[in-house]
Coordinates of C-alpha atoms and ligand atoms in Angstrom, one line a residue:
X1 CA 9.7 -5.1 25.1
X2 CA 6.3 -7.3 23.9
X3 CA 4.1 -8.9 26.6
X4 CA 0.9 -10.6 25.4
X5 CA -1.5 -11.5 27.8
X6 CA -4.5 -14.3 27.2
X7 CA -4.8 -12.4 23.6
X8 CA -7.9 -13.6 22.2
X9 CA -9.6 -12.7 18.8
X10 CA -13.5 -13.3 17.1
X11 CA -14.7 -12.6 13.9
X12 CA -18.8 -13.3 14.7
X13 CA -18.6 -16.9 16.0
X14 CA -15.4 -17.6 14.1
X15 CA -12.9 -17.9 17.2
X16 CA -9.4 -17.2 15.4
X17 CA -7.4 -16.7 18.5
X18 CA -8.0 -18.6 21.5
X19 CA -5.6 -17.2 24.1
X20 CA -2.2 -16.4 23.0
X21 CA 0.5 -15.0 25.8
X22 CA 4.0 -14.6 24.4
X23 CA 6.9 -12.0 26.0
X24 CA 9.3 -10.8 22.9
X25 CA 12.6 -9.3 24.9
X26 CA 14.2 -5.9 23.3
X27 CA 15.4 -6.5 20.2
X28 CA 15.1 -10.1 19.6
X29 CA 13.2 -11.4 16.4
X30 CA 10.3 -14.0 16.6
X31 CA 9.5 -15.7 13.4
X32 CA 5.6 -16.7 13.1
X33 CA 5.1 -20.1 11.2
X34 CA 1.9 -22.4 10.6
X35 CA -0.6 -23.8 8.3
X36 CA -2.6 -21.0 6.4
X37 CA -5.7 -20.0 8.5
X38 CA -4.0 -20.4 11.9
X39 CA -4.4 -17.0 12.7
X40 CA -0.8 -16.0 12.6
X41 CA -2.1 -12.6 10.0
X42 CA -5.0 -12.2 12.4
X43 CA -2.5 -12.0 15.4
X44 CA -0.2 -9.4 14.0
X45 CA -3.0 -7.0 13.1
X46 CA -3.7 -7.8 16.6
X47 CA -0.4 -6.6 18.0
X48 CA -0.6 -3.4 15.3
X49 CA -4.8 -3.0 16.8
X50 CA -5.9 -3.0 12.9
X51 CA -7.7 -5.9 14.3
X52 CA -9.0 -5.3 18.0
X53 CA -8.8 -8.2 20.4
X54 CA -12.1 -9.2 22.1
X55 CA -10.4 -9.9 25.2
X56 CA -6.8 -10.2 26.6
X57 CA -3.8 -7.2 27.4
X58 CA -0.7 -5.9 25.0
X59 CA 1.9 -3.8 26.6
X60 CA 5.0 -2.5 24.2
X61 CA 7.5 -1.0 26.3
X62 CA 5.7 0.9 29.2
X63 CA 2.3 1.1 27.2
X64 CA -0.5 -1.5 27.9
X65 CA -3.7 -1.9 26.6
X66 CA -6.2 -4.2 28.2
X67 CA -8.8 -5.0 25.7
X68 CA -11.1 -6.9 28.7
X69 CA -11.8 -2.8 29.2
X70 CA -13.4 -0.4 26.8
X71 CA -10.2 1.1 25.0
X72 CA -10.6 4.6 23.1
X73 CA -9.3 5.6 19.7
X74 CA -6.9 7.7 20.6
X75 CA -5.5 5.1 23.2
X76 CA -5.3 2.8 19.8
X77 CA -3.5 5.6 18.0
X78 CA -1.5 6.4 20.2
X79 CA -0.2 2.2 20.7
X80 CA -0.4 1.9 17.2
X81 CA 2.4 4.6 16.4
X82 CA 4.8 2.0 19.0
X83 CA 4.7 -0.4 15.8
X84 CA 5.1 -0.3 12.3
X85 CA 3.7 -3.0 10.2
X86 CA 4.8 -4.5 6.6
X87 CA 2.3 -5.4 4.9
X88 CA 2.7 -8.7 1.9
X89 CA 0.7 -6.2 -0.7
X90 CA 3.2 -3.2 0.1
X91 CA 0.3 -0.6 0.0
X92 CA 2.1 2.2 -0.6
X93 CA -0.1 5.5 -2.2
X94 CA 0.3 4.7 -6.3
X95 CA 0.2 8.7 -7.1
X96 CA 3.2 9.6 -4.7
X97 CA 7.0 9.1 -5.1
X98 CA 9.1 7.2 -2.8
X99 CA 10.4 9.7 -0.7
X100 CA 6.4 11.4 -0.1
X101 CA 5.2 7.8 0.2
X102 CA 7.9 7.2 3.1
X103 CA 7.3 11.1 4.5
X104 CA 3.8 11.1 4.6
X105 CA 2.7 9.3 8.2
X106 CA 5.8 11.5 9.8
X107 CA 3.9 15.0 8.5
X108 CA 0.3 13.8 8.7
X109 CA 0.7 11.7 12.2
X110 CA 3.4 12.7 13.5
X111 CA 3.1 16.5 12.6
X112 CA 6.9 16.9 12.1
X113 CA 8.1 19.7 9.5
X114 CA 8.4 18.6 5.8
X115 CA 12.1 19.6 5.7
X116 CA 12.6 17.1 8.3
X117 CA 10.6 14.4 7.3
X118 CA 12.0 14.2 3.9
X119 CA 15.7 14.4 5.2
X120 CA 14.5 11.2 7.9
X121 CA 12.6 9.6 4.6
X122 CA 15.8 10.0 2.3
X123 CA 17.9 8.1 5.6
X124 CA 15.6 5.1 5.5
X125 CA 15.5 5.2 1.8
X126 CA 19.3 4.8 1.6
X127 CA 19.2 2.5 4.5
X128 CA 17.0 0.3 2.6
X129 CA 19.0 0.7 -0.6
X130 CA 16.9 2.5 -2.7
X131 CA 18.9 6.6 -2.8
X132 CA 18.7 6.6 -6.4
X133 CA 15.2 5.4 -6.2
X134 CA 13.5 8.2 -4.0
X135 CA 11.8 10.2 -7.0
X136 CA 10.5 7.2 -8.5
X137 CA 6.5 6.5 -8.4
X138 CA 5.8 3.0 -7.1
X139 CA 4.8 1.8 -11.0
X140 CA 8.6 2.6 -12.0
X141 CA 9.9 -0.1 -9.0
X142 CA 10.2 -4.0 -8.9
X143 CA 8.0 -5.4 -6.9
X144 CA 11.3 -5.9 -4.0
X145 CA 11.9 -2.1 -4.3
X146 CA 8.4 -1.6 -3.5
X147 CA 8.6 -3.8 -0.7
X148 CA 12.0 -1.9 0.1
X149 CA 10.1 1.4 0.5
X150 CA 7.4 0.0 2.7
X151 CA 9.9 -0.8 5.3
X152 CA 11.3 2.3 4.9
X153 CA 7.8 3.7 5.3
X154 CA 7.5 1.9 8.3
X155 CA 10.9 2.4 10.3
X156 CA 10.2 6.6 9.2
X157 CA 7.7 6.4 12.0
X158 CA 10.7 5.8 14.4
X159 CA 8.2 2.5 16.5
X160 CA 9.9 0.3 19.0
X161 CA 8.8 -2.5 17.2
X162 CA 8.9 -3.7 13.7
X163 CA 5.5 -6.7 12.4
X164 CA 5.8 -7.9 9.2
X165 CA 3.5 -9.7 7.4
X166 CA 4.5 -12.2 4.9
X167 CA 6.4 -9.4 3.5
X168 CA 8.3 -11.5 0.8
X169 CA 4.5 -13.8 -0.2
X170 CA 3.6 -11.7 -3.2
X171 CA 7.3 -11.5 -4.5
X172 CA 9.2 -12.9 -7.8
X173 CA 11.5 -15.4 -6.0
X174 CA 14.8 -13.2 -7.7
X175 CA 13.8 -10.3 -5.7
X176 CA 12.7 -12.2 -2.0
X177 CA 16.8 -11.8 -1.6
X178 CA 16.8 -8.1 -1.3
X179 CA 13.8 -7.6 0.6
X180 CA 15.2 -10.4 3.5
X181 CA 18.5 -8.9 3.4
X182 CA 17.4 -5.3 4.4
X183 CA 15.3 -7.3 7.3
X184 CA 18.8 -9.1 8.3
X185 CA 20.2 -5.8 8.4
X186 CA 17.7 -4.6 10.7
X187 CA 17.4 -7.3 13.1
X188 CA 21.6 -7.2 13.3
X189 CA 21.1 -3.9 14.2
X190 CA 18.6 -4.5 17.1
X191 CA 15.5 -3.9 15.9
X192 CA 12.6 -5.8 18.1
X193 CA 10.5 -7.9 15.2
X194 CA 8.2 -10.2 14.8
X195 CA 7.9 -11.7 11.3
X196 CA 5.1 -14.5 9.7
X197 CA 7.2 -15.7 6.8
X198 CA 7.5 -19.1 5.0
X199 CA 10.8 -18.2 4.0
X200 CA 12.5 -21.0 6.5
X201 CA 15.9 -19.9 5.6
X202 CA 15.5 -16.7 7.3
X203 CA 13.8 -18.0 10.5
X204 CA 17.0 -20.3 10.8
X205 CA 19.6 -17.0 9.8
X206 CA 18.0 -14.2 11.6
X207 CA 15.1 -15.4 14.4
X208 CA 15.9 -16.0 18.3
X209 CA 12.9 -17.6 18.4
X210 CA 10.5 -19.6 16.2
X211 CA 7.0 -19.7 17.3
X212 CA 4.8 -22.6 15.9
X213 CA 0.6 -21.6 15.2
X214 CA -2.2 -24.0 14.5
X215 CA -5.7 -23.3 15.4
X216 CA -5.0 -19.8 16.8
X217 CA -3.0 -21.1 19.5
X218 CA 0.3 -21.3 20.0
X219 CA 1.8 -25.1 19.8
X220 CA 5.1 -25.2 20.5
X221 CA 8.2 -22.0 20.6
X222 CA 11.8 -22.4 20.9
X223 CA 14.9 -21.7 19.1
X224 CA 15.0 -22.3 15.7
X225 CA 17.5 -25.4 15.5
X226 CA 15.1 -26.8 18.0
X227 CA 12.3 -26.6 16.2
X228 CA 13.4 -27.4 12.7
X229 CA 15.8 -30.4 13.6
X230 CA 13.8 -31.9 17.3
X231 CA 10.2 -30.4 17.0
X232 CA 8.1 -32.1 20.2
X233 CA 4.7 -31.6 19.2
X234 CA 3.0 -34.1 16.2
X235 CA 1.4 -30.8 14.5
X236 CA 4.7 -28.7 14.2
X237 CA 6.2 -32.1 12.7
X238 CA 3.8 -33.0 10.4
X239 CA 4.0 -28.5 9.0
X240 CA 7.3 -29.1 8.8
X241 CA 7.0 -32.2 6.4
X242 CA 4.8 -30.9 4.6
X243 CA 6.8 -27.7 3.3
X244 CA 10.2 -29.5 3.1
Ligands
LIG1 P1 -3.1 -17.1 8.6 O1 -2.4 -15.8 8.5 O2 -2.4 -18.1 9.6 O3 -3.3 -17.8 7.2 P2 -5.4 -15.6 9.2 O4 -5.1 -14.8 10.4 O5 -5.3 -14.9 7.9 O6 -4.5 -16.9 9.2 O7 -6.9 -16.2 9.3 C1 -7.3 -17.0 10.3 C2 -8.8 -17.3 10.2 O8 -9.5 -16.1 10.4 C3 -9.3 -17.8 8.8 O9 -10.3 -18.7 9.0 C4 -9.8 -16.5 8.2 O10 -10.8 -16.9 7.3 C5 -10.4 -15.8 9.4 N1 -10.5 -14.3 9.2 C6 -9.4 -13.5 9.1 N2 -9.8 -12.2 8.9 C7 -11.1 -12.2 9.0 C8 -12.1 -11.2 8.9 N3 -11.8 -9.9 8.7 N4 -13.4 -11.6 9.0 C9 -13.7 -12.9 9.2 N5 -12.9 -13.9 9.2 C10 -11.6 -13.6 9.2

């Protein structure tokens, strides 16, 4: 489904990726983990082109961009709509309900009718949990329901794959439950994801694969019993200490 190719990423002289290849099959979930500033954040706004690569090739199904080329914008928008992307902040608009917040990309990308949007938005919106939510403005939801409808937001765009980034960081620790639940959910259902988390628990419940980041490269990548219980490399054992 996901083929990264020699994926490499600069701010100025700042090299944050150095050459990252990793193939994600259909509907398996790869869990992201390293130290802060490893570039794991850097590489999923890669994958979702709000960052563009200096150099290397992404293909998402039987689209691939090869950023060694010039790419145009509407190449990028048009990859961009194969993945949606939770963000830790949530973003949603502040002066919109749930429901327009989780309509709004289908009607003002997507072009589709308001009727149908909002019927789609109220199915993720009860698919997330939140049907008795759908009128509310985000200042009237926890923080986890706010999270909830930013998932929602993102599956309404119907994208073959799902990013999320740190999407439980910024949460109370009563409401991190909810918000991992509704990402079980998805993943039991088959939904191709790739998730930077801290939240260990769920890399060993939901992930096929657990790929280790230090230095904008990728160290070491295998199931998660392997790397949690018989991690080879000396960085991914010495992360692991450290946040046990
Ligand atoms: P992580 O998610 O693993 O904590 P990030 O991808 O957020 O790592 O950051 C990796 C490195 O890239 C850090 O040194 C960070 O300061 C730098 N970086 C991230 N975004 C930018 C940016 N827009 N401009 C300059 N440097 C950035």
């Amino acid at each position: 489904m996901i083929s990264i190719k020699g994926l490499t990423k600069s701010f100025d002289s700042l090299e944050v990726l150095k050459g990252i290849d990793l193939e994600v099959g259909k509907g398996k979930v790869v869990v992201v983990i390293g130290p802060s500033g490893s570039g794991k954040t850097t590489f999923l706004r890669c994958v979702n082109i709000l960052e563009t690569p200096t150099d290397g090739k992404i293909s998402i199904g039987e689209q691939e961009i090869d950023f060694s080329r010039k790419v145009s914008s509407r190449q990028i928008s048009s990859f961009r709509r194969l993945t949606g992307m939770v963000f830790q902040s949530y973003n949603l608009f502040p002066h919109m309900t749930a429901i327009e917040n989780v309509m709004e990309g289908p009607v003002t990308v997507k072009k589709e009718a308001k009727q149908k949007a909002a019927e789609k938005a109220e199915y993720f919106l009860s698919k997330v949990g939140l049907a008795d939510k759908m009128k509310h403005y985000p200042f009237q939801l926890s923080g986890g329901q706010q999270q909830r409808v930013g998932i929602a937001r993102a599956l309404a765009m119907e994208p073959q794959v799902m990013l999320f980034d740190e999407p439980t960081s910024a949460l109370d620790p009563e409401l991190v439950g909810e918000v991992l639940k509704v990402m079980k959910d998805l993943a039991t259902e088959g939904m191709t994801m790739m998730v930077v988390t801290h939240e260990m628990r769920f890399a060993e419940e939901a992930a096929d694969e657990v790929i280790f980041m230090a230095d904008g490269l990728i160290i070491e990548r295998g199931k998660p019993e392997e790397i949690f219980s018989q991690p080879k490399a000396e960085r991914t054992r010495q992360f692991l200490r450290l946040i046990q």
